[in-house]
Coordinates of C-alpha atoms in Angstrom, one line a residue:
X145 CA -186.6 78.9 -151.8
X146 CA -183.8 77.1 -154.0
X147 CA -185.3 75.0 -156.9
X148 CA -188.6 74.4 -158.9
X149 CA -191.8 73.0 -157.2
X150 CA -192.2 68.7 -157.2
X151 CA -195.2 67.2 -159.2
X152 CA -197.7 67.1 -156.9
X153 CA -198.9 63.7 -155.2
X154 CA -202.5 63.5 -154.4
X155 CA -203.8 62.3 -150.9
X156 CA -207.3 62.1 -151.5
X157 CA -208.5 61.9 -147.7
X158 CA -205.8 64.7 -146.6
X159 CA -207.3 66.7 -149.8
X160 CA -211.2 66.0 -148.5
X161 CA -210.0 67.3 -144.7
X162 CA -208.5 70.5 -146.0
X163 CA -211.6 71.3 -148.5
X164 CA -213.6 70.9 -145.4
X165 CA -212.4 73.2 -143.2
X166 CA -212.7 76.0 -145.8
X167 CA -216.4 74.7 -145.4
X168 CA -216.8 75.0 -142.0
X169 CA -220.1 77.1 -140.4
X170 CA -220.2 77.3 -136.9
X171 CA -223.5 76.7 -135.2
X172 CA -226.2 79.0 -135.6
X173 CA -227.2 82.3 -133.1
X174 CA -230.7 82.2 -134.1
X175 CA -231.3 83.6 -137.7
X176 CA -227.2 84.5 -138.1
X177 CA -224.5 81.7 -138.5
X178 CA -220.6 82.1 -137.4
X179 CA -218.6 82.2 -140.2
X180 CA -214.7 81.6 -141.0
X181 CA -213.3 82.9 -144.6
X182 CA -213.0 80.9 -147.1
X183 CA -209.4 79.3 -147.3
X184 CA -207.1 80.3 -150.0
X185 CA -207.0 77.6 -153.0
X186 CA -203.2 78.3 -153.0
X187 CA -203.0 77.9 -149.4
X188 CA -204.8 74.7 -149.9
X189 CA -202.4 73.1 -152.3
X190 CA -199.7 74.3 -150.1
X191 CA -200.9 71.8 -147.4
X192 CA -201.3 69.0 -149.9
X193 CA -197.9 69.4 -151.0
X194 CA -196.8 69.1 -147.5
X195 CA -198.3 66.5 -146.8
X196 CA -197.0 64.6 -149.8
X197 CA -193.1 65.2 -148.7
X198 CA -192.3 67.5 -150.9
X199 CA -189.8 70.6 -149.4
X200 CA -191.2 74.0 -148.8
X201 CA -188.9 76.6 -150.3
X202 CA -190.2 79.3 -148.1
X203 CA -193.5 80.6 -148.8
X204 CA -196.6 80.1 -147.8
X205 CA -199.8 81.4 -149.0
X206 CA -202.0 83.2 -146.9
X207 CA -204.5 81.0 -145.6
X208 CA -207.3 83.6 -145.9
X209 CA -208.6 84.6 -149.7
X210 CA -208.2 88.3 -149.1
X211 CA -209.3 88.6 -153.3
X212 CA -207.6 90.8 -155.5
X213 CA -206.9 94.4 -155.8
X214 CA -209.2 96.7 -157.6
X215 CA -207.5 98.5 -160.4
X216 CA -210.5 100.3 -161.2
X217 CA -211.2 103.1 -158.8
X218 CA -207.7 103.1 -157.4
X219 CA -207.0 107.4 -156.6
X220 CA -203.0 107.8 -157.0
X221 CA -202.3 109.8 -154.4
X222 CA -199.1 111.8 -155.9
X223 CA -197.0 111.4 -159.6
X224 CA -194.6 109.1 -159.3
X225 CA -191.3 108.7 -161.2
X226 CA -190.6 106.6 -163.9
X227 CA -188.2 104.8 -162.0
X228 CA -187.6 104.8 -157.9
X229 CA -185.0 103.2 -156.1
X230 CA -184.5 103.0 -152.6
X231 CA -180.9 101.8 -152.9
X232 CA -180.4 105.2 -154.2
X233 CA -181.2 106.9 -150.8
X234 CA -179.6 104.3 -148.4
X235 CA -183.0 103.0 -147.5
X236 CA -181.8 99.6 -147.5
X237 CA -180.0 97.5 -145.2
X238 CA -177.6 94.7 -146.3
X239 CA -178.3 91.8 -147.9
X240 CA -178.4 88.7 -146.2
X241 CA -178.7 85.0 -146.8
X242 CA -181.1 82.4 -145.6
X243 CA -179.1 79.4 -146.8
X244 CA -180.9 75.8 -147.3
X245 CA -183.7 76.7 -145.3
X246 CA -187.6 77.5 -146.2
X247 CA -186.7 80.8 -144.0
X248 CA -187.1 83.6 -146.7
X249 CA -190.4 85.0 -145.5
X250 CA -188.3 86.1 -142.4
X251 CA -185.6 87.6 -144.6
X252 CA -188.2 89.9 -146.8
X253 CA -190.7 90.6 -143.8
X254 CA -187.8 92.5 -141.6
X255 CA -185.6 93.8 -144.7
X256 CA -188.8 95.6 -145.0
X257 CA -189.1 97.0 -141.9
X258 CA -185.7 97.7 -141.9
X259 CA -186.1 100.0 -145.3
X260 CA -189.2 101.8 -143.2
X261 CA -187.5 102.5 -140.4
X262 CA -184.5 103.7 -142.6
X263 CA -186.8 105.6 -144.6
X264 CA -188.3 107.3 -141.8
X265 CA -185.8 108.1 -139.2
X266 CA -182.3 107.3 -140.7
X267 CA -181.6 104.6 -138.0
X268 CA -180.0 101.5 -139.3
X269 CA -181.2 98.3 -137.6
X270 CA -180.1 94.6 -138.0
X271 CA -183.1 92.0 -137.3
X272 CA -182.6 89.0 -136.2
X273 CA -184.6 86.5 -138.3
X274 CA -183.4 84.0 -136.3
X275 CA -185.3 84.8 -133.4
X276 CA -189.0 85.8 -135.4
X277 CA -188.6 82.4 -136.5
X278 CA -188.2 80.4 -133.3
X279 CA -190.6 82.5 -131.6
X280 CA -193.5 83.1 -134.2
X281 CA -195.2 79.9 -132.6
X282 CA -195.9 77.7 -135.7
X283 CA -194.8 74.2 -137.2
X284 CA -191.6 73.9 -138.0
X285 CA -190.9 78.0 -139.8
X286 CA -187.5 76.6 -140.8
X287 CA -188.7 74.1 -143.6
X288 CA -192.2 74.7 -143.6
X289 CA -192.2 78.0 -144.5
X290 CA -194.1 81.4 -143.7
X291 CA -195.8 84.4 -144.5
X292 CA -196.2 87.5 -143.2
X293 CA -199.4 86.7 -141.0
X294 CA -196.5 84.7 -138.8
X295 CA -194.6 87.9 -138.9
X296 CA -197.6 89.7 -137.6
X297 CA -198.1 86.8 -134.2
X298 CA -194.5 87.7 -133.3
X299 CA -194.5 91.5 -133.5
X300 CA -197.7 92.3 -132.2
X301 CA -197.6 90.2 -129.0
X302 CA -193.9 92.7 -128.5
X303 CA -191.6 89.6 -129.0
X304 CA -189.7 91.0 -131.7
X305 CA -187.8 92.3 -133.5
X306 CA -184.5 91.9 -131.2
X307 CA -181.0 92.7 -133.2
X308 CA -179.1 90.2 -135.0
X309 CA -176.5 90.4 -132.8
X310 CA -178.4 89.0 -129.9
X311 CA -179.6 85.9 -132.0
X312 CA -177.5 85.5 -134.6
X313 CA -179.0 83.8 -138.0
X314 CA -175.7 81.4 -137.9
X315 CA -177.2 79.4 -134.9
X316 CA -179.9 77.7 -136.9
X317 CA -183.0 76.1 -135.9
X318 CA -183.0 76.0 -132.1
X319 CA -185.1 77.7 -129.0
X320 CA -184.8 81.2 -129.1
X321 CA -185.1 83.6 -125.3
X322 CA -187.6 86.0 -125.1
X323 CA -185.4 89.5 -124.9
X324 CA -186.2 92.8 -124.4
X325 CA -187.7 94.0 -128.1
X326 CA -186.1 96.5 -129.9
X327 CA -189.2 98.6 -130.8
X328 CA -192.4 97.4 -130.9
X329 CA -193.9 98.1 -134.3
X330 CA -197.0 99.3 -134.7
X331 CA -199.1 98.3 -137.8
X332 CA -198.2 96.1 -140.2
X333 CA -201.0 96.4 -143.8
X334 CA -201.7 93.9 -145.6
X335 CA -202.9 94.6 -149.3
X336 CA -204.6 92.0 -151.6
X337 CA -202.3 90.8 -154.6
X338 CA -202.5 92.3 -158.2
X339 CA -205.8 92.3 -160.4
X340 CA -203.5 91.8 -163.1
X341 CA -200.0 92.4 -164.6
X342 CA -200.8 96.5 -165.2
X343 CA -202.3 96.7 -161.5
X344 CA -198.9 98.7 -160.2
X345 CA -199.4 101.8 -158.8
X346 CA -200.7 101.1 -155.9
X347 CA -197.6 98.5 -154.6
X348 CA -195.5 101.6 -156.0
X349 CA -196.7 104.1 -153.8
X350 CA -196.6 101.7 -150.8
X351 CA -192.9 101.2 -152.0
X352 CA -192.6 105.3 -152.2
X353 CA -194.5 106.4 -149.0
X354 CA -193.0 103.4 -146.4
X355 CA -190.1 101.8 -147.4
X356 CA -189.7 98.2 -149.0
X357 CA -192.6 95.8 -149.1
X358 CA -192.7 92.2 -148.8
X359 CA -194.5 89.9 -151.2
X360 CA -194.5 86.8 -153.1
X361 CA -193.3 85.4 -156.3
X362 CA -192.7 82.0 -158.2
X363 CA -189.3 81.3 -158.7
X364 CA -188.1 78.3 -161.1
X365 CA -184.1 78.9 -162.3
X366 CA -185.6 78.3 -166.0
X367 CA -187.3 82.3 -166.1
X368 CA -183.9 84.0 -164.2
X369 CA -181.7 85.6 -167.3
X370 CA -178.0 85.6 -165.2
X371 CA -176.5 87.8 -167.9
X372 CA -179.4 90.6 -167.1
X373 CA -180.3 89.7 -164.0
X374 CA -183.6 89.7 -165.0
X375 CA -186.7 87.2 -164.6
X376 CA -190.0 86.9 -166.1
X377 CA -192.6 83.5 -165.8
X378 CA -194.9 83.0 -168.5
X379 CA -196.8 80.0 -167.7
X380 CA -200.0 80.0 -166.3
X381 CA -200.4 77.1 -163.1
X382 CA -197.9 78.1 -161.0
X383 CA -198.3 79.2 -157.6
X384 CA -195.9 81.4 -155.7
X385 CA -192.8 79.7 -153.7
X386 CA -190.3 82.6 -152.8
X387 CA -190.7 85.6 -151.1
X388 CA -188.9 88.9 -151.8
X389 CA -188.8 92.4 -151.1
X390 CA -189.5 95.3 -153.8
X391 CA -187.7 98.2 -153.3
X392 CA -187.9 100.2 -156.6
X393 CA -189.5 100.0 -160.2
X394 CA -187.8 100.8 -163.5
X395 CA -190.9 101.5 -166.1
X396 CA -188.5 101.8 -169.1
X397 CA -186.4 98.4 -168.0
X398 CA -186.8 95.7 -171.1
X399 CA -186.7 92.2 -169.3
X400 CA -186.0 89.7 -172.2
X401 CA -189.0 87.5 -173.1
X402 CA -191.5 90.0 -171.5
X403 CA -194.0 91.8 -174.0
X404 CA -194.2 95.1 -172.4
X405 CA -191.2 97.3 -170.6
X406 CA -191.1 97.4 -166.7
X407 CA -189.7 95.9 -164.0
X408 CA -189.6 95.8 -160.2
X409 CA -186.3 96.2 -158.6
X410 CA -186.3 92.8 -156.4
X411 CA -184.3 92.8 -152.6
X412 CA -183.2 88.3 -152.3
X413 CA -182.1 86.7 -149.9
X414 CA -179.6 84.4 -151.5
X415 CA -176.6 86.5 -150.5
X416 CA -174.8 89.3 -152.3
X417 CA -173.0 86.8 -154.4
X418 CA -176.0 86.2 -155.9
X419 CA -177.8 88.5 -158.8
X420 CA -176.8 92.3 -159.1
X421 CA -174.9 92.1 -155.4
X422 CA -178.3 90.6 -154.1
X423 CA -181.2 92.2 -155.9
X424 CA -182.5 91.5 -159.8
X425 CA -185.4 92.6 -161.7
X426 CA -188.6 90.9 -161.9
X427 CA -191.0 92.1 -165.0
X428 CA -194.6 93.6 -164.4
X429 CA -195.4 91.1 -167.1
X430 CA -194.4 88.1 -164.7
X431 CA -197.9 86.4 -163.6
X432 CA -197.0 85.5 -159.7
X433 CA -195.3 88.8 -158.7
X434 CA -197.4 90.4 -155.9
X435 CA -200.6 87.9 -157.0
X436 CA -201.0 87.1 -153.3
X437 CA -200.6 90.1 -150.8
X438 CA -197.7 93.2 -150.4
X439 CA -197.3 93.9 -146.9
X440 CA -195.5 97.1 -145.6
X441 CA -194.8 97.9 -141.7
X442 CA -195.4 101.2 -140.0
X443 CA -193.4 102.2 -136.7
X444 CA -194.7 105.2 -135.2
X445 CA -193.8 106.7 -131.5
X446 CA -193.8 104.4 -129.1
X447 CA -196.7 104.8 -126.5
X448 CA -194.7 105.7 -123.1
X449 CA -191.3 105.4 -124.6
X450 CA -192.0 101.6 -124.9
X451 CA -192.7 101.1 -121.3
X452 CA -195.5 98.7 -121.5
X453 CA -196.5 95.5 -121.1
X454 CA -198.2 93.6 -124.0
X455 CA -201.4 91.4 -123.0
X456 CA -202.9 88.8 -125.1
X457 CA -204.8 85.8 -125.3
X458 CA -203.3 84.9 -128.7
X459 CA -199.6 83.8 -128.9
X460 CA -200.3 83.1 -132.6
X461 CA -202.0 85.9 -134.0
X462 CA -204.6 85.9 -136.5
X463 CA -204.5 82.9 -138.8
X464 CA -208.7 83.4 -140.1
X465 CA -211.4 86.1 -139.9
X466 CA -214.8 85.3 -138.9
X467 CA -218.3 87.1 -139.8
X468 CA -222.1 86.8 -138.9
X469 CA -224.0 86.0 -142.3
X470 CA -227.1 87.8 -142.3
X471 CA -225.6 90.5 -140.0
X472 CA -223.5 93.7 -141.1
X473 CA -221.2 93.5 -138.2
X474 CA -219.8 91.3 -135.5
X475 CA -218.6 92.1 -131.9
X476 CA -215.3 90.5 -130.4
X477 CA -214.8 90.7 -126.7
X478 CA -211.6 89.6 -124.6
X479 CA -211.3 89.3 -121.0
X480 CA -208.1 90.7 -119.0
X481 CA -207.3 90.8 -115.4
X482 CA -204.2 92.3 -113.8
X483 CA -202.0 91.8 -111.1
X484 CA -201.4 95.1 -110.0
X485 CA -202.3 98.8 -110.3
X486 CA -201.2 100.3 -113.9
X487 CA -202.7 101.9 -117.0
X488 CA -204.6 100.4 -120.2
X489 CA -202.4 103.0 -122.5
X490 CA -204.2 101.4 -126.1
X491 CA -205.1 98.5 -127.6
X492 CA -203.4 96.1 -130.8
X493 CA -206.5 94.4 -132.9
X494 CA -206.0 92.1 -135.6
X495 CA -207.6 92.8 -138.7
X496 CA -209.3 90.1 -141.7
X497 CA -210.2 90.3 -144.4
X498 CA -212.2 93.5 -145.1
X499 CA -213.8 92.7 -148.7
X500 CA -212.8 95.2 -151.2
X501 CA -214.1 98.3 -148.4
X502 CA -213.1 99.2 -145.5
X503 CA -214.1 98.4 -141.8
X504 CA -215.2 100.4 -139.4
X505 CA -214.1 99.6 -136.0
X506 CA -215.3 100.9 -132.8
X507 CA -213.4 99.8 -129.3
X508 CA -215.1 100.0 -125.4
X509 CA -213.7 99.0 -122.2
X510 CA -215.7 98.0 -119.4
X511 CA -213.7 98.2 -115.9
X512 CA -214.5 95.3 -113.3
X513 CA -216.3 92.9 -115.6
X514 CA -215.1 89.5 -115.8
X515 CA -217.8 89.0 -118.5
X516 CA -219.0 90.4 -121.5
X517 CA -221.3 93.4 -121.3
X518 CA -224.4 94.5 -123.0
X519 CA -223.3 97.0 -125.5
X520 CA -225.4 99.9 -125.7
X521 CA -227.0 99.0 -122.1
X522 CA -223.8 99.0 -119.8
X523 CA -222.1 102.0 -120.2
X524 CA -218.4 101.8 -121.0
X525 CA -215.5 103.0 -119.3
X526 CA -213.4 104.7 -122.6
X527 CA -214.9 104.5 -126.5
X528 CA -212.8 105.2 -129.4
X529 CA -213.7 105.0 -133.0
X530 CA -211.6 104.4 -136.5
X531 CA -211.4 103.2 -140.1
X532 CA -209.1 100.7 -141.5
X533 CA -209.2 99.5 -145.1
X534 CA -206.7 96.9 -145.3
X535 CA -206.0 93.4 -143.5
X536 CA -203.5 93.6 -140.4
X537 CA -202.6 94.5 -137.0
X538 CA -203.3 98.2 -135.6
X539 CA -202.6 99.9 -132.5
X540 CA -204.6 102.0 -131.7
X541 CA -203.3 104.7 -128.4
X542 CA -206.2 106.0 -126.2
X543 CA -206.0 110.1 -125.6
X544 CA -207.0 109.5 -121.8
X545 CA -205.2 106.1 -120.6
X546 CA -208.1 103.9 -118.1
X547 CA -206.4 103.5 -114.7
X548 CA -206.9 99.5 -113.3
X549 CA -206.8 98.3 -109.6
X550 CA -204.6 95.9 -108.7
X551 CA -206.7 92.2 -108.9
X552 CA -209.1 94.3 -111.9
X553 CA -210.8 91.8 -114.6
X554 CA -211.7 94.2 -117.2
X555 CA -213.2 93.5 -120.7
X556 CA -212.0 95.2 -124.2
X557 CA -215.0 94.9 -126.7
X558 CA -214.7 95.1 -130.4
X559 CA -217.8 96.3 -132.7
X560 CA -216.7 95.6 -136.3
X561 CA -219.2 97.1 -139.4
X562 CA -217.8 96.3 -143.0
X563 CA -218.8 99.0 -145.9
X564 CA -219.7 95.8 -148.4
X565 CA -220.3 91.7 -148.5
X566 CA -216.9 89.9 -148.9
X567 CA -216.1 91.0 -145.6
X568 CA -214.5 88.4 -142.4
X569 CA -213.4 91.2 -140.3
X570 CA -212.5 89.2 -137.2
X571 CA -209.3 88.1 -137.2
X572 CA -208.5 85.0 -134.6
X573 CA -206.4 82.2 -134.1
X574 CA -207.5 79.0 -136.1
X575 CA -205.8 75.5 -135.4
X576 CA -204.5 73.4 -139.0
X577 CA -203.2 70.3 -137.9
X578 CA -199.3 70.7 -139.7
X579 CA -199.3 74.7 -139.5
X580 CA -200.6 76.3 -136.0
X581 CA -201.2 73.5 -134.3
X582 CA -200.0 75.0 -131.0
X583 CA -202.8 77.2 -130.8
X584 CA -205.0 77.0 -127.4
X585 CA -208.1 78.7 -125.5
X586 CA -209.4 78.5 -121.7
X587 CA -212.6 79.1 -121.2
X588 CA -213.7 82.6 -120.6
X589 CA -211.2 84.5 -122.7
X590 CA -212.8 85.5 -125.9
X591 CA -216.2 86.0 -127.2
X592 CA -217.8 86.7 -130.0
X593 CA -221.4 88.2 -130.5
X594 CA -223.7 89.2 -133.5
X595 CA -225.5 91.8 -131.6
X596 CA -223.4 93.1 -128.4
X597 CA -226.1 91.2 -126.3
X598 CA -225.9 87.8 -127.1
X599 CA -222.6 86.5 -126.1
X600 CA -220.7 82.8 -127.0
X601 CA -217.5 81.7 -125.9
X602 CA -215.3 81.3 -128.8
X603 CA -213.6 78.1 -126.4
X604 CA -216.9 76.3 -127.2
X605 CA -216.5 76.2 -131.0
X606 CA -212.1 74.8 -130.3
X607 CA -212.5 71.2 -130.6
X608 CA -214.8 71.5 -133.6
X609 CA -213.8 73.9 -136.0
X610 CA -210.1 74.8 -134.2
X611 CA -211.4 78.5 -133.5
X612 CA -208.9 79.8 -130.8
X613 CA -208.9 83.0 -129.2
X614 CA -209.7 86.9 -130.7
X615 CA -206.6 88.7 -132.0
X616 CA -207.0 91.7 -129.3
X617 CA -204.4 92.4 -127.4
X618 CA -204.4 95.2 -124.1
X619 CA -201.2 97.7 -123.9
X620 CA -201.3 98.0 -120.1
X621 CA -198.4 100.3 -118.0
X622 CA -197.5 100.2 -114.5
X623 CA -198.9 102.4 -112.0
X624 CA -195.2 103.9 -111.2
X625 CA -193.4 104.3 -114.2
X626 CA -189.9 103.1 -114.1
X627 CA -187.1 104.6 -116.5
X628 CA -187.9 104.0 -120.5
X629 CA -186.0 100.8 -121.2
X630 CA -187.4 99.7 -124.5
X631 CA -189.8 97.2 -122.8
X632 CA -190.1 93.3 -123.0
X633 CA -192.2 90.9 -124.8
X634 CA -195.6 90.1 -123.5
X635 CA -197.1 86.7 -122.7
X636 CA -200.1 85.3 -120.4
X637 CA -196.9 83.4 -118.5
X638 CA -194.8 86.5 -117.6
X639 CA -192.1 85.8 -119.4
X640 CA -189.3 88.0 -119.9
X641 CA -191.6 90.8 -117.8
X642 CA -190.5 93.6 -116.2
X643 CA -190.8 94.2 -112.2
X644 CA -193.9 96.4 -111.8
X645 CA -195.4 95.6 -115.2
X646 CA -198.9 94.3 -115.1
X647 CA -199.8 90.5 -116.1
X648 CA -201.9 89.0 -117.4
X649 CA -203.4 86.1 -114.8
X650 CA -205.3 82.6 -116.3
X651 CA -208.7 83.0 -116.2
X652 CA -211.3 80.0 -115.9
X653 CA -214.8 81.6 -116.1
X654 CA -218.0 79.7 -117.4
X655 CA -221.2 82.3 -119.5
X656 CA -224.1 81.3 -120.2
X657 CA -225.6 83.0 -123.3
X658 CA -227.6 86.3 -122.9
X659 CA -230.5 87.9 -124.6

C-alpha cells in the first residue's frame, strides 16, 4: 500500500450480488441446513471498491467475520516487559521492499515466519515472496491484494516457502515453477482482531512466545509523523489497507496526537530507506491496528525429515467455513487414492471460524473405501482426537503411520464439535467471481455430513453457492524411503513430485445419500 483509499463508487447490482452470497443457505438435510459464515462487511466493501477501479494497496480483509477478541477472560500466560523488541535479539530478517505493487501481505506473512523460525532455531532464511504470490492460486495477488488465508493455500498444500534466491522478488509478476520447498510449515493461527484499543496482551504474547505476527492496519500519509516516526489514525470509517508485521511494543512510547502512551514497534515493507531503517511505531490508541486478525506461523519437526508427499483436493485453501444449524457439529470427509504402496504419516485440516471457543476435532481413516463411511458403524482404520481454539491450518502427525496398497482409495473423515454458537468450523474453498475464481471440484472428492450417516457431495452445491472442495489434505510417504531431501510441493497433477512418492489420481465417483 502507497496512498490513501479513493471515494468509493457505488455499483448497486455488483453491491446486491455480494450482500447475497453472505446470504447464502444451502439446501436443507432434513431438519438441519448447510451453512457458510457470514462474509466480512470489510471484505465486502473491499469487492465493491474493486469493482469500481479503484487500486488495491495490498490488503484484503478476511472474507470470513471471525468477530473480535475477548478482552474479558483473556489468562496471561507469563509477565511481560514493558517493552520487547525482537530487533534486540536478531529475530528479524532484513527489510525488504514490495515497490508499486498491492504485494505487502506477502512481505509481512513470511517476515513473520522468518522472525519464528529465527526465534526458534537461529536459522536465517530469505523467502521468496515472489513465488507465494504466483503460486497462491487467486486473481491477480499483485494488485489485487491478499491476506494471510492466501498465505495459508500456498503453504499447506507444501508449495512454499522456496528461498529468494530461487525466485527473486525483482522478476515481477510472471509464472512461478513449483520447486522443492524449503520446509513445510506446519500451522499457521489465526486470531480475531482487537475488542478495542486496550485489548494488547494477547497479540503481545503471540509477538513474545513465536516471533513476529502479521496483521493489518490503515495507512493514509496524513497520520505518519516523519520526524518520530510515529503514526496514529483517529477517525472512525476507515477500513484497513496495508499490512505489517509487529515485532515489539514500547508501553511508555508517547506517539504525538495519541491520548494514552504505547506503541507497537511496526516491521514495513517500503524499504530501509523508509521510517526508522524500515520499521516505525504505530499507537495502541490507533483504531485499525490488529482490528481484523494477527496471524503467527509455527514450524515444528518435519514428519520424516520432509520426505512426503502432500495430497489435496484444494489448491486454494480455505476461503469460508460451513456449519449445520440446528446441529452442534459437522462431519467433512475427503476421498484419496494412491498410485503406489506408501504411508499416510498425518493429516493438514483447515480450520474456520470457531466462535469465541474452541473446536474439538476428531480425525478417522477408513482404508479401501472409495466412499464415505458410516461413522460410528464402520469401524475405522486409525482415530486421533485434538483441540484447537483458533482459525487456521494444523497438522496433525499420527503415532502409528496407516500403511496403503498400491491402487488404495481411502477416506479421511473429519468430526468437528464447537464449545459455543458463532461457530463455521469447516473451512473449504468458496468461488467469488474477481478473488478465487480458479477454484474447482469433481465429483466424489469431498463431503460433508450433519450426522456421519447422511452423506452429500459438496460438488452438488459448486454451481450454486461456489462451495468447492474441504480443506483436508493427506501427508502420505513412499513405501521405500529414499534419502531426506526436503520434499516437493504437492498437487492432484504430480507436479514437481518425487520418484516413488505417492499421487494423488482423479477420481469420478457418483453417491447417493445414506440414511
Amino acid at each position: 500500500m502507497r496512498k490513501g483509499v479513493f471515494p468509493l463508487r457505488r455499483f448497486i447490482g455488483f453491491v446486491v450480488a455480494v450482500l447475497l452470497l453472505s446470504l447464502v443457505v444451502s439446501p436443507s438435510f432434513g431438519e438441519v441446513k448447510l451453512e457458510s459464515a457470514p462474509l466480512n462487511p470489510d471484505f465486502v466493501e473491499y469487492l465493491i471498491k474493486i469493482k469500481s477501479g479503484e487500486k488495491s494497496y495490498g490488503f484484503m480483509p478476511l472474507p470470513i467475520d471471525i468477530g473480535k477478541h475477548k478482552k474479558e477472560g483473556f489468562k496471561a500466560k507469563v509477565s511481560l516487559p514493558s517493552r520487547y523488541d525482537l530487533r534486540t535479539y536478531g529475530y528479524v530478517t532484513s527489510v525488504k521492499d514490495q515497490g508499486d505493487y498491492g504485494t505487502c501481505w506477502a512481505f509481512a506473512s513470511l517476515g513473520s515466519l522468518e522472525s519464528h523460525i529465527l526465534r526458534f532455531s537461529g536459522s536465517y532464511y530469505d523467502f521468496s515472496e515472489r513465488n507465494l504470490i504466483n503460486r497462491c492460486g487467486y486473481d491477480d495477488p499483485w494488485n489485487k491484494g491478499g491476506n494471510v488465508l492466501k498465505v495459508m493455500a500456498y503453504l499447506s498444500k507444501g508449495d512454499g516457502p522456496i528461498l529468494e534466491s530461487l525466485d527473486p522478488y525483482s522478476l515481477g509478476p510472471g509464472s512461478s515453477y513449483l520447486y522443492d520447498r524449503t520446509l513445510y510449515v506446519e500451522s499457521v493461527y489465526v486470531l480475531p482482531g482487537r475488542e478495542n484499543v486496550y485489548d494488547n496482551e494477547y497479540i503481545k504474547e503471540a509477538i513474545y512466545f513465536y516471533g513476529a505476527v502479521c496483521t493489518g492496519m490503515y495507512y493514509s500519509s496524513v497520520y505518519y509523523d516523519p520526524v518520530s516516526k510515529t503514526y496514529y489514525c483517529p477517525v472512525s470509517g476507515r477500513s484497513p489497507n496495508h499490512e505489517i508485521a509487529l515485532v515489539g511494543w514500547d508501553d511508555n512510547l508517547q506517539v504525538p496526537g495519541a491520548p494514552n502512551r504505547g506503541a507497537w514497534i511496526v516491521r514495513n515493507s517500503w524499504g530501509s530507506s523508509w521510517g526508522e531503517n524500515g520499521y516505525f511505531y504505530i499507537a495502541y490508541d490507533d483504531l485499525y491496528v490488529a482490528s481484523d486478525y494477527v496471524a503467527y506461523f509455527i514450524d515444528d519437526d518435519d514428519i520424516n525429515y520432509g520426505d512426503f508427499r502432500v495430497l489435496y483436493h484444494d489448491p486454494l485453501g480455505m476461503y469460508t467455513g460451513l456449519r449445520f444449524s440446528g446441529s452442534s457439529k459437522i462431519y467433512g470427509a475427503n476421498v484419496f487414492q494412491t498410485s503406489e504402496r506408501g504411508y499416510l504419516e498425518g493429516v493438514v485440516i483447515s480450520i474456520g471460524k470457531v466462535g469465541g471457543g474452541y473446536v474439538d476435532c476428531t480425525i478417522r481413516v477408513y482404508k479401501n473405501r472409495s466412499t464415505p463411511p458410516r461413522v460410528g458403524v464402520d469401524p475405522p482404520s486409525y482415530t486421533l482426537s485434538t483441540r484447537v481454539s483458533s482459525m487456521g491450518y494444523y497438522t496433525l502427525p499420527f503415532d502409528s503411520p496407516v500403511s496403503l496398497s498400491a491402487g488404495e482409495s481411502f477416506v479421511i473423515v473429519a468430526e468437528l464439535r464447537p464449545s459455543g454458537p458463532g461457530a463455521y468450523p469447516l473451512g473449504i474453498e468458496y468461488r467469488i467471481p474477481g478473488v478465487s475464481s480458479n477454484v474447482t471440484i469433481l465429483p466424489g472428492e469431498s463431503f460433508v455430513s450433519p450426522d456421519g450417516a447422511m452423506w452429500e457431495d459438496l460438488y452438488n452445491y459448486y454451481s450454486s453457492y461456489g462451495y468447492g472442495n474441504f480443506s483436508l489434505k493427506a501427508l502420505v510417504s513412499s513405501y521405500t524411503m529414499p534419502p531426506p531431501s526436503g520434499g516437493g510441493g504437492g498437487c492432484s497433477s504430480g507436479e514437481g513430485s518425487i520418484a516413488g512418492l505417492l499421487l494423488l489420481l482423479p477420481l469420478a465417483l457418483t453417491f447417493l445419500r445414506r440414511k
